[in-house]
Coordinates of C-alpha atoms in Angstrom, one line a residue:
G1 CA -76.6 -9.0 47.5
G2 CA -76.2 -12.4 49.1
T3 CA -73.3 -13.3 46.9
A4 CA -71.3 -10.3 48.0
V5 CA -71.9 -11.2 51.6
I6 CA -70.8 -14.8 51.0
R7 CA -67.7 -13.6 49.2
A8 CA -66.9 -11.3 52.0
M9 CA -67.4 -14.1 54.6
L10 CA -65.2 -16.4 52.5
R11 CA -62.5 -13.7 52.2
H12 CA -62.7 -13.2 56.0
A13 CA -62.4 -16.9 56.6
L14 CA -59.4 -17.3 54.3
I15 CA -57.6 -14.4 56.0
L16 CA -58.3 -15.9 59.4
A17 CA -57.2 -19.4 58.2
A18 CA -54.0 -17.9 56.8
A19 CA -53.4 -16.0 60.0
F20 CA -53.9 -19.1 62.2
A21 CA -51.9 -21.4 59.8
A22 CA -49.0 -19.1 59.8
G23 CA -48.2 -19.5 63.5
L24 CA -44.5 -18.8 63.8
A25 CA -42.3 -21.0 65.9
P26 CA -40.3 -19.4 68.7
A27 CA -36.5 -19.7 68.4
M28 CA -35.1 -22.8 70.0
T29 CA -31.6 -24.1 70.2
P30 CA -30.8 -26.4 67.3
A31 CA -29.6 -29.1 69.7
L32 CA -33.3 -29.8 70.5
G33 CA -34.2 -30.4 66.9
Q34 CA -34.7 -33.8 65.3
G35 CA -32.6 -32.6 62.4
D36 CA -29.5 -31.8 64.4
S37 CA -26.7 -34.1 63.2
R38 CA -24.0 -33.3 65.7
K39 CA -25.3 -35.8 68.3
P40 CA -26.7 -39.3 67.6
L41 CA -30.4 -39.4 68.2
P42 CA -31.7 -41.5 71.1
A43 CA -33.3 -44.8 70.1
K44 CA -36.7 -43.7 71.4
A45 CA -36.7 -41.0 68.7
T46 CA -35.8 -43.2 65.8
Q47 CA -37.8 -46.3 66.5
E48 CA -40.2 -47.7 63.8
L49 CA -43.9 -47.5 64.2
P50 CA -45.5 -50.5 65.8
A51 CA -46.6 -53.3 63.5
E52 CA -50.3 -52.8 64.2
L53 CA -50.0 -49.1 63.2
L54 CA -48.1 -49.9 60.0
A55 CA -50.9 -52.4 59.2
L56 CA -53.5 -49.7 59.8
L57 CA -51.7 -47.3 57.5
E58 CA -51.7 -50.0 54.8
Q59 CA -55.4 -50.8 55.4
K60 CA -56.3 -47.0 55.1
K61 CA -54.1 -46.6 52.1
M62 CA -51.9 -44.0 53.8
P63 CA -48.3 -43.8 52.6
K64 CA -45.9 -43.9 55.5
Y65 CA -44.3 -40.5 54.7
S66 CA -47.5 -38.6 53.7
P67 CA -48.5 -35.4 55.6
I68 CA -50.4 -35.4 58.9
V69 CA -52.6 -33.0 60.9
V70 CA -52.9 -33.3 64.6
R71 CA -56.2 -32.2 66.3
L72 CA -56.5 -31.7 70.1
F73 CA -59.8 -31.5 72.0
K74 CA -59.5 -30.5 75.7
E75 CA -62.9 -31.3 77.1
E76 CA -63.1 -34.7 75.4
A77 CA -59.4 -35.3 76.2
E78 CA -58.7 -36.6 72.8
L79 CA -55.8 -36.2 70.3
E80 CA -56.6 -37.2 66.7
V81 CA -54.0 -37.9 64.0
W82 CA -55.2 -37.3 60.5
K83 CA -53.1 -38.5 57.6
Q84 CA -53.2 -38.0 53.8
D85 CA -54.2 -41.1 51.8
T86 CA -53.2 -42.1 48.3
T87 CA -56.2 -40.1 46.9
G88 CA -54.8 -36.9 48.5
R89 CA -57.5 -36.7 51.1
F90 CA -56.9 -36.4 54.8
Q91 CA -58.7 -39.1 56.8
I92 CA -58.6 -39.9 60.5
L93 CA -55.8 -42.5 61.3
K94 CA -56.1 -42.8 65.1
T95 CA -57.6 -41.2 68.2
Y96 CA -55.5 -41.2 71.4
P97 CA -56.9 -40.3 74.9
I98 CA -55.0 -37.3 76.3
C99 CA -53.6 -38.4 79.6
R100 CA -53.6 -35.0 81.2
W101 CA -53.9 -31.3 80.2
S102 CA -53.7 -28.3 82.5
G103 CA -55.7 -25.2 83.1
D104 CA -59.3 -24.6 81.9
L105 CA -61.1 -24.3 78.6
G106 CA -59.9 -21.2 76.8
P107 CA -56.6 -20.1 75.2
K108 CA -53.2 -19.6 76.9
L109 CA -52.7 -15.9 77.6
H110 CA -49.6 -15.5 79.7
E111 CA -46.4 -17.3 80.8
G112 CA -47.2 -19.2 84.1
D113 CA -51.0 -19.3 83.7
R114 CA -50.8 -23.1 83.3
Q115 CA -53.2 -22.9 80.4
A116 CA -52.7 -25.3 77.4
P117 CA -52.9 -23.4 74.2
E118 CA -55.8 -23.3 71.8
G119 CA -55.5 -22.3 68.1
F120 CA -53.7 -23.3 65.0
Y121 CA -49.9 -24.1 65.3
T122 CA -47.2 -24.9 62.8
V123 CA -44.6 -27.6 63.9
T124 CA -41.3 -27.5 62.1
P125 CA -38.5 -30.1 62.4
E126 CA -36.6 -27.9 65.0
L127 CA -39.6 -28.1 67.3
M128 CA -39.3 -31.9 67.6
N129 CA -37.4 -32.7 70.8
P130 CA -35.8 -36.2 70.8
N131 CA -34.0 -35.5 74.1
S132 CA -37.0 -34.5 76.1
S133 CA -37.0 -35.2 79.8
F134 CA -40.8 -36.0 79.3
H135 CA -39.8 -39.1 77.2
L136 CA -40.3 -37.3 73.8
S137 CA -41.9 -34.0 73.0
I138 CA -43.3 -31.8 70.2
N139 CA -43.2 -28.1 70.8
L140 CA -46.4 -26.5 69.5
G141 CA -44.6 -23.3 68.4
Y142 CA -46.6 -21.1 70.8
P143 CA -47.1 -18.1 70.5
N144 CA -48.3 -18.1 66.9
R145 CA -48.8 -14.8 65.0
F146 CA -52.3 -14.4 66.4
D147 CA -51.1 -14.9 70.0
K148 CA -48.4 -12.4 69.5
A149 CA -50.7 -9.8 67.9
N150 CA -52.9 -10.2 71.1
K151 CA -49.9 -9.8 73.5
R152 CA -50.1 -13.5 74.6
N153 CA -46.9 -15.0 75.8
G154 CA -45.5 -18.3 77.1
S155 CA -42.8 -20.8 76.1
F156 CA -42.1 -24.5 75.7
L157 CA -45.8 -25.5 75.3
M158 CA -45.6 -29.1 74.3
I159 CA -47.3 -32.4 73.4
H160 CA -45.2 -34.8 75.5
G161 CA -45.0 -38.0 77.4
D162 CA -44.7 -38.7 81.1
C163 CA -48.5 -38.0 81.7
W164 CA -47.8 -34.8 83.7
S165 CA -48.8 -31.4 82.6
S166 CA -48.2 -27.7 83.3
G167 CA -49.7 -25.9 80.3
C168 CA -49.0 -28.8 78.0
Y169 CA -50.9 -31.8 76.5
A170 CA -49.5 -34.9 78.2
M171 CA -49.7 -38.4 76.8
T172 CA -48.4 -41.7 78.1
D173 CA -44.9 -42.5 76.9
E174 CA -46.2 -45.3 74.6
Q175 CA -48.7 -42.9 73.0
I176 CA -46.1 -40.1 72.5
S177 CA -43.7 -42.6 70.9
E178 CA -46.3 -43.4 68.2
I179 CA -47.3 -39.7 67.7
Y180 CA -43.7 -38.6 67.6
A181 CA -42.8 -41.2 65.0
L182 CA -45.9 -40.3 62.8
A183 CA -44.8 -36.6 63.0
R184 CA -41.2 -37.4 62.3
D185 CA -42.1 -39.5 59.2
S186 CA -44.5 -36.8 57.9
L187 CA -41.7 -34.2 58.2
S188 CA -39.5 -36.2 55.9
G189 CA -38.8 -33.7 53.1
R190 CA -41.6 -31.4 54.3
P191 CA -41.2 -28.1 56.2
S192 CA -44.0 -28.5 58.8
F193 CA -47.3 -30.0 59.9
Q194 CA -50.3 -28.3 61.5
V195 CA -51.7 -28.8 65.1
Q196 CA -55.2 -27.6 65.7
A197 CA -56.0 -27.2 69.4
Y198 CA -59.7 -26.8 70.4
P199 CA -61.5 -26.3 73.7
F200 CA -64.0 -29.0 72.7
R201 CA -65.5 -30.4 69.5
L202 CA -67.1 -27.2 68.0
T203 CA -70.6 -28.6 67.5
P204 CA -73.6 -26.3 67.8
A205 CA -74.6 -28.2 71.0
N206 CA -71.3 -27.6 72.6
L207 CA -71.1 -24.0 71.6
A208 CA -74.7 -23.5 73.0
R209 CA -73.6 -25.1 76.3
H210 CA -70.7 -22.7 76.6
R211 CA -72.5 -19.6 75.1
N212 CA -71.8 -17.5 78.2
S213 CA -68.1 -18.0 78.1
P214 CA -65.9 -14.9 77.6
N215 CA -64.0 -17.0 75.0
M216 CA -66.9 -17.4 72.7
A217 CA -65.7 -14.8 70.1
F218 CA -62.3 -16.6 69.9
W219 CA -63.9 -20.0 69.7
K220 CA -66.2 -18.9 66.8
M221 CA -63.0 -17.8 64.9
L222 CA -61.5 -21.3 65.6
K223 CA -64.8 -22.8 64.2
V224 CA -64.1 -21.1 60.8
G225 CA -60.8 -23.0 60.5
N226 CA -62.4 -26.2 61.9
D227 CA -65.3 -26.1 59.4
H228 CA -62.9 -25.4 56.6
F229 CA -60.9 -28.4 57.5

């Protein structure tokens, strides 16, 4: 009956969420990692959060080293940082305008297609690049398991500074400094944090507007994870 259907849907949703959440990071040289101790880190990678942001954390009862989740929305050109508060719930901390993203709505498929990825990605400490030529950068860990299973490929897909993009999500240097510091602090004693990258806010109205897109089946899968969050 209905319960069995709901149970099957829930099981399907959980399998999907697990598949998306388990995005594996591509191998990168340890020298890029925040955790590499052979070389002193540049000041830009170790600087403290600005006073206003520290005050905001206090106001929202979010411990400095609590976990974060980053959510990206292409069409709205917004990056959200969500952070766990003292009750254990994730709440929105701050929304940043994305300075520039490249390509069109829809996932990244191939190296060189200039598309910014969509999906759920796992960022580990090795994917934090304090020595980036784009001020600071966070590698999304593209391709994840789902991308690989669908023969998608590409490398060095980032959230970075310098406001210039070729398949990345580019921020201003000031913004990436804050986002990088929030990510760095959340990785203190923690193996990873999640980045959720969406074509747009997955509202019924937006999905209806894009109903003829060939990406609709993929976006409906993303919606399962989005609604679960």
